[in-house]
Amino acid sequence: MHFTDLGLRAEILRSISEQGYDTPTPIQAQAIPVVLEGRDLMAAAQTGTGKTAGFTLPILQLLSSRDTGLSLKRFKPRTLILVPTRELAVQVHDSVRTYGKHLPLKATAIFGGVGMLPQIKTLRAGVDVIVATPGRLLDHVSQRTVDLSGIEILVLDEADRMLDMGFINDIRKILALLPKQKQSLLFSATFSDEIRGLATGLLKNPASVEVARRNAAAEAVAQSVYHVDRDRKKELLIQLIDDHGWHQVLVFTRTKHGADALSERLGKAGIKSAALHGNKSQGQRQRALEDFKRLKVNVLVATDIAARGIDIDELPHVVNYELPNVPEDYVHRIGRTGRAGSSGQATSLVCVDEHKLLRDIERLLKKDIEKRVVAGFEPDPRIKAEPIQKPRSARSGQPRTAAPAGQRKPQRQGQGGQPARNGGNPRRGASHHTGARHH
Ligand code: AMP
């Protein structure tokens, strides 16, 4: 199939070909016709599948071909795309701009951690598409700086992540503000009962599309495990980067503190690196990402949530400096590489404390990951496993670290296992992004 077979207008096809794409990905081939028909959609697709264009392209088509009838309505936003994180908001907004470049439609991204005023100004000037995180959107609602009564199309992107992050109440509040008559699209990597519940209330006779889970797609990623002692991981990582000449590596740590410490150590070893986590300001995070994309820094050390939605074409390497507590996060992490058909490498440094986590991951992948030991870094068999610092369990309804639905306990974790700073209010976290819930 070719993009020209999908009935998209010339202006949109032009921006697609400017991006160098000619074949729709499976999710695009399935979702675009359904959305164009005006149907509700429930889509199982993870990042890396091309899902963003899967909803952006047909939405642009619908918006540009529909006459709103009321001239007043022109000043009201017509599409709302809700996303869990500001990084994703920026990315989806970029996609809308890129694909809508040749159309007279306006889009904006609304997220916390930055001033309200510029957003208010943009909203006042009139936009067609709002890409927003729930918390900041509600801030605008309460200040009456946004009017959602003209929304024709709603997208919940990464719905499972939004629920994981404790946004369910915010989402429900937002849904209550939208017109009953609208087209709704729900994208989620997993379908827990909670997601299904949300979908049942929201979607009318939805078409359902599903693409291979990232577990299967992650076949494109060459995975290996290096066994090493816990205290020698930094040294081994430096050696691997040097020996293999890795020039663009996304490294995952479990904690913000760990990310900072590792980034500092790499810097001392002469490796250009930056840390990305929720305690960094929006400016610092954007800069770190840009520098990494442009190869001004070669290693980006990130925590799971901070790295979510990072979209770097052909990122060659992902390193799990520490294995995630939740096996599904491993899949999300390695999904940062090997995207949209390019090949990638995922390397995990595993110490004796993490053997059980590794087994759980292999069980989820339904295969063994290749094990390696670097000469000089053989694990010392006398070292005994120590418990991994687990997030403190906390009150329910708090933002949680990602975990497969059904087996999660509400949990939150501040830096170094300290309680989160934002008083556990997900809205505050979303708006101001203290990052206290982020790792
Ligand atoms: P997403 O799943 O939306 O985060 O997209 C993953 C990556 O695939 C992004 O870098 C897109 O630019 C890229 N992409 C999207 N659609 C296509 C396509 N049809 N052909 C090739 N790459 C694509």
Short mmCIF file of C-alpha atoms and ligand atoms in Angstrom, two decimals:
data_model
loop_
_atom_site.label_atom_id
_atom_site.label_comp_id
_atom_site.label_asym_id
_atom_site.label_seq_id
_atom_site.Cartn_x
_atom_site.Cartn_y
_atom_site.Cartn_z
CA MET A 1 0.00 0.00 0.00
CA HIS A 2 1.05 3.53 -0.73
CA PHE A 3 0.02 6.74 1.07
CA THR A 4 -1.68 7.89 -2.11
CA ASP A 5 -4.14 4.98 -1.76
CA LEU A 6 -5.57 6.37 1.44
CA GLY A 7 -7.50 9.25 -0.05
CA LEU A 8 -5.52 11.97 1.68
CA ARG A 9 -5.47 15.40 0.11
CA ALA A 10 -2.54 16.66 -1.90
CA GLU A 11 -1.27 19.08 0.76
CA ILE A 12 -0.98 16.25 3.25
CA LEU A 13 0.60 13.85 0.77
CA ARG A 14 3.12 16.53 0.01
CA SER A 15 4.25 16.83 3.62
CA ILE A 16 4.38 13.05 3.94
CA SER A 17 6.67 12.79 0.96
CA GLU A 18 8.76 15.67 2.30
CA GLN A 19 9.33 13.46 5.34
CA GLY A 20 10.54 10.77 2.98
CA TYR A 21 7.74 8.31 3.78
CA ASP A 22 5.94 6.46 1.03
CA THR A 23 4.52 3.37 2.70
CA PRO A 24 2.14 3.60 5.64
CA THR A 25 3.13 1.56 8.67
CA PRO A 26 0.62 -1.17 9.64
CA ILE A 27 -1.07 1.00 12.26
CA GLN A 28 -1.39 3.83 9.74
CA ALA A 29 -2.78 1.56 7.04
CA GLN A 30 -5.44 0.33 9.47
CA ALA A 31 -6.25 3.46 11.43
CA ILE A 32 -6.31 6.13 8.74
CA PRO A 33 -9.33 4.77 6.77
CA VAL A 34 -11.31 4.25 9.99
CA VAL A 35 -10.66 7.78 11.23
CA LEU A 36 -11.47 9.23 7.82
CA GLU A 37 -14.85 7.47 7.96
CA GLY A 38 -15.54 9.41 11.13
CA ARG A 39 -15.64 6.32 13.33
CA ASP A 40 -14.43 6.02 16.89
CA LEU A 41 -11.28 4.00 17.25
CA MET A 42 -9.63 1.87 19.87
CA ALA A 43 -6.06 1.22 18.83
CA ALA A 44 -3.46 -0.98 20.45
CA ALA A 45 -0.16 0.49 19.41
CA GLN A 46 2.99 1.54 21.11
CA THR A 47 5.43 4.31 20.34
CA GLY A 48 7.62 3.48 17.40
CA THR A 49 4.80 2.03 15.34
CA GLY A 50 4.04 5.30 13.56
CA LYS A 51 0.84 5.79 15.56
CA THR A 52 1.22 9.56 15.76
CA ALA A 53 0.88 9.97 12.02
CA GLY A 54 -1.82 7.29 12.23
CA PHE A 55 -4.14 9.75 13.93
CA THR A 56 -2.60 13.08 12.89
CA LEU A 57 -2.92 12.58 9.14
CA PRO A 58 -6.62 11.70 9.01
CA ILE A 59 -7.46 14.37 11.60
CA LEU A 60 -5.80 17.02 9.46
CA GLN A 61 -7.73 15.73 6.50
CA LEU A 62 -11.05 15.85 8.36
CA LEU A 63 -10.42 19.30 9.79
CA SER A 64 -9.39 20.79 6.50
CA SER A 65 -12.25 19.29 4.54
CA ARG A 66 -15.05 20.03 7.01
CA ASP A 67 -16.66 23.40 7.02
CA THR A 68 -17.50 24.28 10.57
CA GLY A 69 -20.50 26.26 9.41
CA LEU A 70 -20.33 28.74 12.22
CA SER A 71 -17.73 31.39 11.74
CA LEU A 72 -17.56 31.83 15.50
CA LYS A 73 -16.61 28.23 15.89
CA ARG A 74 -13.45 28.90 13.97
CA PHE A 75 -11.97 30.42 17.07
CA LYS A 76 -12.72 27.41 19.17
CA PRO A 77 -10.33 24.48 19.12
CA ARG A 78 -11.77 21.57 17.15
CA THR A 79 -9.41 18.78 18.05
CA LEU A 80 -8.00 17.87 21.44
CA ILE A 81 -5.12 15.44 21.73
CA LEU A 82 -4.41 14.45 25.34
CA VAL A 83 -0.97 13.05 26.08
CA PRO A 84 0.74 11.99 29.33
CA THR A 85 3.95 14.01 29.21
CA ARG A 86 5.20 17.31 27.98
CA GLU A 87 7.82 15.60 25.82
CA LEU A 88 5.09 13.73 24.03
CA ALA A 89 3.06 16.94 23.75
CA VAL A 90 5.99 18.62 22.03
CA GLN A 91 6.46 15.67 19.71
CA VAL A 92 2.85 15.27 18.74
CA HIS A 93 2.58 19.01 18.21
CA ASP A 94 5.63 18.80 15.96
CA SER A 95 3.97 16.05 13.96
CA VAL A 96 0.78 18.06 13.56
CA ARG A 97 2.82 21.01 12.38
CA THR A 98 4.96 18.93 10.06
CA TYR A 99 2.09 17.09 8.41
CA GLY A 100 -0.14 20.15 8.38
CA LYS A 101 2.53 22.44 7.01
CA HIS A 102 0.68 23.07 3.76
CA LEU A 103 -2.72 23.52 5.38
CA PRO A 104 -4.12 26.66 6.98
CA LEU A 105 -4.62 24.99 10.36
CA LYS A 106 -3.21 26.13 13.65
CA ALA A 107 -2.01 23.88 16.42
CA THR A 108 -0.48 24.41 19.82
CA ALA A 109 0.98 22.40 22.67
CA ILE A 110 -0.23 23.05 26.20
CA PHE A 111 1.79 21.61 29.06
CA GLY A 112 3.01 22.50 32.51
CA GLY A 113 6.39 23.65 33.69
CA VAL A 114 6.33 26.74 31.50
CA GLY A 115 4.47 30.03 31.82
CA MET A 116 0.72 30.22 31.26
CA LEU A 117 0.76 33.59 29.53
CA PRO A 118 2.26 32.65 26.17
CA GLN A 119 -0.18 29.72 26.05
CA ILE A 120 -3.10 32.01 26.85
CA LYS A 121 -2.04 34.34 24.06
CA THR A 122 -1.87 31.51 21.55
CA LEU A 123 -5.22 30.12 22.66
CA ARG A 124 -6.81 33.54 22.41
CA ALA A 125 -5.55 33.98 18.87
CA GLY A 126 -7.43 30.80 17.97
CA VAL A 127 -6.17 27.29 17.30
CA ASP A 128 -7.67 24.28 15.57
CA VAL A 129 -5.69 21.59 17.36
CA ILE A 130 -4.62 21.48 20.99
CA VAL A 131 -2.10 18.91 22.12
CA ALA A 132 -2.17 18.95 25.90
CA THR A 133 -1.23 17.26 29.12
CA PRO A 134 -4.32 16.94 31.31
CA GLY A 135 -3.14 19.02 34.28
CA ARG A 136 -2.24 22.17 32.44
CA LEU A 137 -5.29 21.93 30.26
CA LEU A 138 -7.44 21.95 33.38
CA ASP A 139 -5.52 24.96 34.67
CA HIS A 140 -6.61 26.76 31.51
CA VAL A 141 -10.15 25.51 31.93
CA SER A 142 -10.30 26.88 35.46
CA GLN A 143 -8.97 30.22 34.26
CA ARG A 144 -11.43 30.16 31.38
CA THR A 145 -8.62 30.61 28.91
CA VAL A 146 -9.69 27.64 26.84
CA ASP A 147 -13.11 26.70 25.53
CA LEU A 148 -13.55 23.02 24.80
CA SER A 149 -17.15 23.21 23.66
CA GLY A 150 -16.20 23.10 19.98
CA ILE A 151 -14.17 19.89 20.10
CA GLU A 152 -15.08 17.60 17.22
CA ILE A 153 -12.29 15.06 17.58
CA LEU A 154 -10.68 13.79 20.78
CA VAL A 155 -7.55 11.68 20.95
CA LEU A 156 -6.30 9.97 24.10
CA ASP A 157 -2.73 9.10 23.26
CA GLU A 158 -0.84 6.61 25.42
CA ALA A 159 -3.95 6.23 27.52
CA ASP A 160 -2.37 3.53 29.67
CA ARG A 161 0.47 5.86 30.57
CA MET A 162 -1.95 8.59 31.49
CA LEU A 163 -3.71 6.24 33.86
CA ASP A 164 -0.39 5.01 35.26
CA MET A 165 0.49 8.59 36.02
CA GLY A 166 -2.70 9.11 37.95
CA PHE A 167 -4.52 11.26 35.41
CA ILE A 168 -7.80 9.39 35.43
CA ASN A 169 -9.71 12.02 37.39
CA ASP A 170 -8.35 14.81 35.24
CA ILE A 171 -9.32 12.91 32.12
CA ARG A 172 -12.83 12.40 33.41
CA LYS A 173 -13.12 16.09 34.22
CA ILE A 174 -11.98 16.98 30.73
CA LEU A 175 -14.34 14.48 29.08
CA ALA A 176 -17.23 16.07 30.93
CA LEU A 177 -16.41 19.40 29.30
CA LEU A 178 -16.47 18.09 25.74
CA PRO A 179 -19.49 17.95 23.46
CA LYS A 180 -21.31 14.59 23.53
CA GLN A 181 -21.26 14.47 19.76
CA LYS A 182 -17.66 13.95 18.76
CA GLN A 183 -15.26 11.42 17.31
CA SER A 184 -13.00 9.78 19.88
CA LEU A 185 -9.79 7.87 19.31
CA LEU A 186 -8.04 5.96 22.05
CA PHE A 187 -4.47 4.78 21.68
CA SER A 188 -2.92 2.56 24.28
CA ALA A 189 -0.07 0.09 24.44
CA THR A 190 -1.92 -2.13 26.88
CA PHE A 191 -5.57 -2.76 27.57
CA SER A 192 -6.18 -3.12 31.26
CA ASP A 193 -9.66 -3.28 32.74
CA GLU A 194 -9.26 0.38 33.64
CA ILE A 195 -8.59 1.30 30.02
CA ARG A 196 -11.48 -0.81 28.85
CA GLY A 197 -13.71 0.92 31.36
CA LEU A 198 -12.64 4.28 30.06
CA ALA A 199 -13.15 3.13 26.48
CA THR A 200 -16.63 1.78 27.17
CA GLY A 201 -17.80 5.10 28.52
CA LEU A 202 -16.20 7.11 25.78
CA LEU A 203 -16.20 5.24 22.48
CA LYS A 204 -19.28 4.60 20.39
CA ASN A 205 -19.21 1.45 18.32
CA PRO A 206 -15.46 1.75 17.90
CA ALA A 207 -13.39 0.07 15.23
CA SER A 208 -10.55 -1.70 16.85
CA VAL A 209 -7.10 -1.98 15.35
CA GLU A 210 -4.07 -3.66 16.71
CA VAL A 211 -0.51 -3.92 15.56
CA ALA A 212 2.11 -6.32 16.75
CA ARG A 213 3.10 -5.52 20.25
CA ARG A 214 6.44 -3.94 20.69
CA ASN A 215 7.58 -7.26 22.18
CA ALA A 216 7.33 -8.68 18.71
CA ALA A 217 8.56 -5.54 16.97
CA ALA A 218 11.49 -5.46 19.35
CA GLU A 219 12.82 -8.42 17.39
CA ALA A 220 14.55 -5.72 15.34
CA VAL A 221 16.65 -4.92 18.39
CA ALA A 222 19.75 -6.99 19.09
CA GLN A 223 19.70 -7.56 22.83
CA SER A 224 22.51 -8.60 25.11
CA VAL A 225 23.20 -8.81 28.81
CA TYR A 226 26.58 -8.19 30.39
CA HIS A 227 26.99 -9.77 33.78
CA VAL A 228 29.01 -7.49 36.02
CA ASP A 229 29.35 -6.59 39.68
CA ARG A 230 27.19 -3.77 40.92
CA ASP A 231 30.18 -1.57 41.83
CA ARG A 232 31.85 -2.01 38.47
CA LYS A 233 29.01 -1.03 36.17
CA LYS A 234 30.27 2.51 35.60
CA GLU A 235 33.69 1.26 34.64
CA LEU A 236 32.25 -1.36 32.31
CA LEU A 237 29.94 1.12 30.64
CA ILE A 238 32.84 3.48 29.97
CA GLN A 239 34.83 0.62 28.49
CA LEU A 240 31.95 -0.53 26.28
CA ILE A 241 31.37 3.00 24.98
CA ASP A 242 35.08 3.42 24.26
CA ASP A 243 35.65 -0.03 22.78
CA HIS A 244 32.66 0.07 20.48
CA GLY A 245 32.86 3.76 19.65
CA TRP A 246 29.18 4.24 20.58
CA HIS A 247 28.35 7.80 19.69
CA GLN A 248 24.66 8.03 20.57
CA VAL A 249 23.58 6.02 23.56
CA LEU A 250 20.48 6.38 25.66
CA VAL A 251 21.27 5.00 29.12
CA PHE A 252 18.53 4.18 31.62
CA THR A 253 18.97 4.41 35.35
CA ARG A 254 16.40 3.66 38.00
CA THR A 255 16.68 6.93 39.89
CA LYS A 256 17.26 10.58 39.19
CA HIS A 257 20.14 10.59 41.61
CA GLY A 258 21.65 7.62 39.78
CA ALA A 259 21.27 9.43 36.46
CA ASP A 260 23.13 12.48 37.76
CA ALA A 261 25.89 10.43 39.36
CA LEU A 262 26.45 8.34 36.24
CA SER A 263 26.42 11.33 33.93
CA GLU A 264 29.01 13.02 36.11
CA ARG A 265 31.23 9.95 36.14
CA LEU A 266 31.03 9.63 32.35
CA GLY A 267 31.98 13.29 32.04
CA LYS A 268 35.05 12.67 34.17
CA ALA A 269 36.00 9.85 31.84
CA GLY A 270 35.89 12.29 28.93
CA ILE A 271 32.55 11.08 27.56
CA LYS A 272 30.14 13.87 26.71
CA SER A 273 26.98 13.17 28.56
CA ALA A 274 23.85 14.76 30.02
CA ALA A 275 21.21 13.61 32.49
CA LEU A 276 17.51 13.82 31.76
CA HIS A 277 15.01 13.51 34.56
CA GLY A 278 12.04 15.12 36.17
CA ASN A 279 14.05 17.37 38.49
CA LYS A 280 15.48 19.25 35.53
CA SER A 281 13.75 22.35 34.29
CA GLN A 282 11.91 22.27 31.02
CA GLY A 283 14.72 24.31 29.44
CA GLN A 284 17.40 21.95 30.68
CA ARG A 285 15.50 18.96 29.41
CA GLN A 286 14.91 20.42 25.98
CA ARG A 287 18.56 21.39 25.74
CA ALA A 288 19.77 17.96 26.82
CA LEU A 289 17.55 16.34 24.20
CA GLU A 290 18.62 18.70 21.45
CA ASP A 291 22.30 18.25 22.29
CA PHE A 292 21.84 14.51 22.23
CA LYS A 293 20.01 14.57 18.91
CA ARG A 294 22.74 16.73 17.40
CA LEU A 295 25.46 14.54 18.90
CA LYS A 296 26.85 17.40 20.98
CA VAL A 297 26.52 14.94 23.81
CA ASN A 298 26.97 11.28 23.09
CA VAL A 299 25.29 9.77 26.11
CA LEU A 300 21.94 10.73 27.54
CA VAL A 301 21.33 9.23 30.97
CA ALA A 302 17.62 9.14 31.66
CA THR A 303 15.00 7.79 34.00
CA ASP A 304 12.03 5.89 32.59
CA ILE A 305 9.40 8.58 32.68
CA ALA A 306 11.75 11.33 31.53
CA ALA A 307 12.68 9.23 28.53
CA ARG A 308 9.12 8.40 27.61
CA GLY A 309 8.21 9.67 24.22
CA ILE A 310 11.77 10.52 23.27
CA ASP A 311 11.75 10.12 19.56
CA ILE A 312 15.10 9.96 17.90
CA ASP A 313 15.26 8.59 14.43
CA GLU A 314 17.61 5.68 14.23
CA LEU A 315 18.89 5.83 17.77
CA PRO A 316 21.50 3.07 17.61
CA HIS A 317 21.98 2.11 21.28
CA VAL A 318 20.01 1.76 24.42
CA VAL A 319 21.75 0.70 27.63
CA ASN A 320 19.95 -0.53 30.71
CA TYR A 321 22.45 0.55 33.32
CA GLU A 322 19.99 -0.90 35.78
CA LEU A 323 17.13 -3.19 34.86
CA PRO A 324 13.70 -1.72 35.43
CA ASN A 325 11.58 -3.10 38.28
CA VAL A 326 8.78 -3.83 35.86
CA PRO A 327 9.49 -6.12 32.88
CA GLU A 328 7.22 -4.16 30.55
CA ASP A 329 9.40 -1.10 31.07
CA TYR A 330 12.28 -3.06 29.58
CA VAL A 331 10.29 -3.42 26.40
CA HIS A 332 9.43 0.28 26.41
CA ARG A 333 13.07 1.17 26.96
CA ILE A 334 14.52 -0.95 24.20
CA GLY A 335 11.73 0.25 21.92
CA ARG A 336 13.62 3.57 21.78
CA THR A 337 15.99 1.92 19.35
CA GLY A 338 15.24 -0.17 16.28
CA ARG A 339 12.31 2.10 15.47
CA ALA A 340 10.36 2.22 12.26
CA GLY A 341 12.40 -0.56 10.77
CA SER A 342 15.94 0.56 11.62
CA SER A 343 18.13 -1.88 13.51
CA GLY A 344 19.19 -1.19 17.05
CA GLN A 345 21.15 -2.58 19.94
CA ALA A 346 20.04 -2.89 23.54
CA THR A 347 22.63 -3.71 26.16
CA SER A 348 21.84 -4.42 29.79
CA LEU A 349 24.34 -4.37 32.63
CA VAL A 350 23.13 -6.90 35.14
CA CYS A 351 24.51 -7.50 38.62
CA VAL A 352 23.67 -10.26 41.06
CA ASP A 353 20.84 -8.22 42.60
CA GLU A 354 19.01 -8.18 39.30
CA HIS A 355 18.89 -11.83 38.34
CA LYS A 356 15.24 -12.17 39.21
CA LEU A 357 14.36 -9.05 37.21
CA LEU A 358 16.22 -10.52 34.25
CA ARG A 359 14.30 -13.78 34.52
CA ASP A 360 11.01 -11.87 34.59
CA ILE A 361 12.01 -9.93 31.48
CA GLU A 362 12.99 -13.08 29.63
CA ARG A 363 9.70 -14.65 30.60
CA LEU A 364 7.85 -11.66 29.16
CA LEU A 365 9.91 -11.75 25.96
CA LYS A 366 9.50 -15.51 25.81
CA LYS A 367 13.16 -15.86 24.98
CA ASP A 368 16.59 -15.82 26.53
CA ILE A 369 18.75 -12.78 26.02
CA GLU A 370 22.34 -13.44 25.00
CA LYS A 371 24.69 -13.26 28.00
CA ARG A 372 28.20 -11.88 27.85
CA VAL A 373 31.06 -11.25 30.23
CA VAL A 374 33.88 -8.85 29.43
CA ALA A 375 37.35 -10.05 30.34
CA GLY A 376 38.45 -8.29 33.50
CA PHE A 377 34.83 -7.73 34.55
CA GLU A 378 33.95 -11.28 35.56
CA PRO A 379 31.44 -11.15 38.41
CA ASP A 380 32.85 -12.06 41.81
CA PRO A 381 30.85 -15.14 42.95
CA ARG A 382 31.40 -14.16 46.59
CA ILE A 383 29.22 -11.08 46.22
CA LYS A 384 25.72 -11.79 47.46
CA ALA A 385 22.53 -10.31 46.13
CA GLU A 386 21.19 -7.28 47.95
CA PRO A 387 17.60 -6.12 47.81
CA ILE A 388 16.94 -3.53 45.17
CA GLN A 389 15.63 -0.30 46.55
CA LYS A 390 11.93 -0.59 45.88
CA PRO A 391 9.67 2.39 45.57
CA ARG A 392 7.89 3.01 48.81
CA SER A 393 4.36 1.87 48.61
CA ALA A 394 2.03 4.76 49.01
CA ARG A 395 -1.52 5.85 49.15
CA SER A 396 -3.69 4.77 46.28
CA GLY A 397 -4.43 7.11 43.45
CA GLN A 398 -0.90 8.41 43.36
CA PRO A 399 1.10 8.64 40.19
CA ARG A 400 2.73 5.34 39.71
CA THR A 401 5.71 4.01 38.01
CA ALA A 402 4.77 2.01 34.98
CA ALA A 403 3.90 -1.58 35.50
CA PRO A 404 1.74 -4.01 33.62
CA ALA A 405 -1.86 -3.54 34.44
CA GLY A 406 -3.31 -5.86 36.95
CA GLN A 407 -0.11 -6.52 38.80
CA ARG A 408 0.56 -3.03 39.99
CA LYS A 409 0.39 -1.70 43.42
CA PRO A 410 0.08 2.03 43.73
CA GLN A 411 3.55 3.24 44.37
CA ARG A 412 5.47 6.37 44.23
CA GLN A 413 9.02 7.12 44.59
CA GLY A 414 10.89 10.28 45.15
CA GLN A 415 14.56 10.65 44.62
CA GLY A 416 16.51 8.10 46.56
CA GLY A 417 13.32 6.47 47.71
CA GLN A 418 12.06 9.60 49.41
CA PRO A 419 8.39 10.40 49.22
CA ALA A 420 7.43 12.52 46.27
CA ARG A 421 7.55 16.23 46.84
CA ASN A 422 4.41 17.37 45.17
CA GLY A 423 2.12 16.20 47.88
CA GLY A 424 0.93 13.44 45.62
CA ASN A 425 -1.29 15.63 43.53
CA PRO A 426 -0.93 14.44 39.97
CA ARG A 427 -2.35 17.67 38.68
CA ARG A 428 0.31 19.70 40.33
CA GLY A 429 2.89 17.34 39.04
CA ALA A 430 1.56 17.67 35.55
CA SER A 431 1.31 21.40 35.58
CA HIS A 432 4.42 22.39 37.31
CA HIS A 433 6.32 19.31 36.74
CA THR A 434 8.19 19.19 39.95
CA GLY A 435 9.20 15.89 38.57
CA ALA A 436 8.97 14.47 42.03
CA ARG A 437 7.04 11.50 40.78
CA HIS A 438 9.37 10.97 37.88
CA HIS A 439 12.20 8.61 37.46
P1 AMP B 1 5.52 7.05 16.50
O1 AMP B 1 5.14 5.63 16.76
O2 AMP B 1 4.37 7.88 16.08
O3 AMP B 1 6.26 7.63 17.67
O4 AMP B 1 6.53 7.07 15.24
C1 AMP B 1 7.76 6.41 15.27
C2 AMP B 1 8.71 6.90 14.20
O5 AMP B 1 8.33 6.42 12.92
C3 AMP B 1 8.78 8.40 14.06
O6 AMP B 1 10.16 8.74 14.06
C4 AMP B 1 8.17 8.72 12.73
O7 AMP B 1 8.78 9.83 12.15
C5 AMP B 1 8.43 7.45 11.94
N1 AMP B 1 7.39 7.17 10.93
C6 AMP B 1 6.08 7.42 11.03
N2 AMP B 1 5.41 7.01 9.93
C7 AMP B 1 6.34 6.46 9.12
C8 AMP B 1 6.27 5.84 7.82
N3 AMP B 1 5.12 5.68 7.19
N4 AMP B 1 7.41 5.40 7.27
C9 AMP B 1 8.58 5.53 7.96
N5 AMP B 1 8.72 6.11 9.17
C10 AMP B 1 7.60 6.56 9.74
#
